Amino acid sequence: MTVATPSGTGDPGLFTPDSVTWQMHGDPMMWIAGVRALYLQALHPRAVRGVLQNSDFRRDAWGRLLRTADFVGTITYGTAETAERAGARVRKIHSMLRATDPDTGERYGVGEPALLLWVHCAEIDSYLHVLRRSGYPLTDAQADRYAAEHLVSARLVGLDPATVPASRAELAAYFEKVRPELSAGPEARTVDDFLLRPPTHPLLVPARELLWRRVAELAYASLPPYAHELYGRPAPAPAVVTRRLRATGAVLRAIPARVRWALPPKHILRAMARLGPHARPAPLGPAR
């Protein structure tokens, strides 16, 4: 059982309630942003190959998604010790895994800095893009601060923070540089197919088509134009996508935060119990 501590006496963790990250990661649109990140990450052949060759993605994709969300929640809202332990586990796993290039036969580690950097940047870009475009109130300065804060998460997964983009401008420059390496190969098609039609119980197929498919299609639509070109599937006009993101954000944010945060593993509620009510993420975002 978690016991509340007097305000300010608990371990605030690596980000602390004063960070942009603490506020942003409490927003429900993070789930759609996470799916966008998967679409984007799959466009790097070496990175996505490392995932598919080292896990039964189609059988355990839900587990993988939940483990990723749990890692983000742990390093955001957990104590410094639990965040460091989570990072150490990820680094250990990366150090043991290898993938094979089917064209050249090359064996390489999935923990190569270039691959970790791609995964990191795809996540940070997706979180910023989806939340801001869906109406989350974040200034340009706060968005830059968010990117800079995540030099911490980059370090936790094994990157040298000095090599990681720390602003929107640096992120844009990075994506421009890496674009020639991207393609929608067989592995990316596998991820795309899963995200549109994830395995589920036959009785839940109608719900998948009604709810999940809309989530996946919205996440896909929010990708940059070059990603749509690589996948070969068109997306609605940008203005239409923005309206849909804002409408979805309004619906999800109308669900009481306590209800959303009560879903396992309850990272935010545990942090509030540890630190006091001041640790509650701001409902309308840090710009307020």
Coordinates of C-alpha atoms in Angstrom, one line a residue, residues 189 192 196 216-218 220-225 227-238 241 244:
R189 CA 4.4 -3.3 -43.5
D192 CA 1.3 -1.2 -40.2
L196 CA -4.7 -1.5 -38.3
A216 CA -4.7 3.9 -35.5
E217 CA -5.9 5.8 -38.5
L218 CA -5.8 9.1 -36.6
Y220 CA -1.2 7.5 -39.0
A221 CA -2.9 10.6 -40.4
S222 CA -0.9 12.8 -38.0
L223 CA 2.4 11.6 -39.4
P224 CA 4.5 13.9 -41.6
P225 CA 3.8 13.9 -45.3
A227 CA 5.9 9.1 -43.9
H228 CA 2.6 8.9 -45.8
E229 CA 4.5 8.8 -49.1
L230 CA 6.8 6.0 -47.8
Y231 CA 3.9 3.9 -46.6
G232 CA 2.0 4.6 -49.8
R233 CA -1.3 5.3 -48.0
P234 CA -2.9 8.8 -48.3
A235 CA -4.1 10.8 -45.4
P236 CA -6.8 13.4 -45.1
A237 CA -6.0 17.0 -45.6
P238 CA -3.9 18.5 -42.7
V241 CA -6.5 15.8 -39.3
R244 CA -10.1 15.3 -35.7

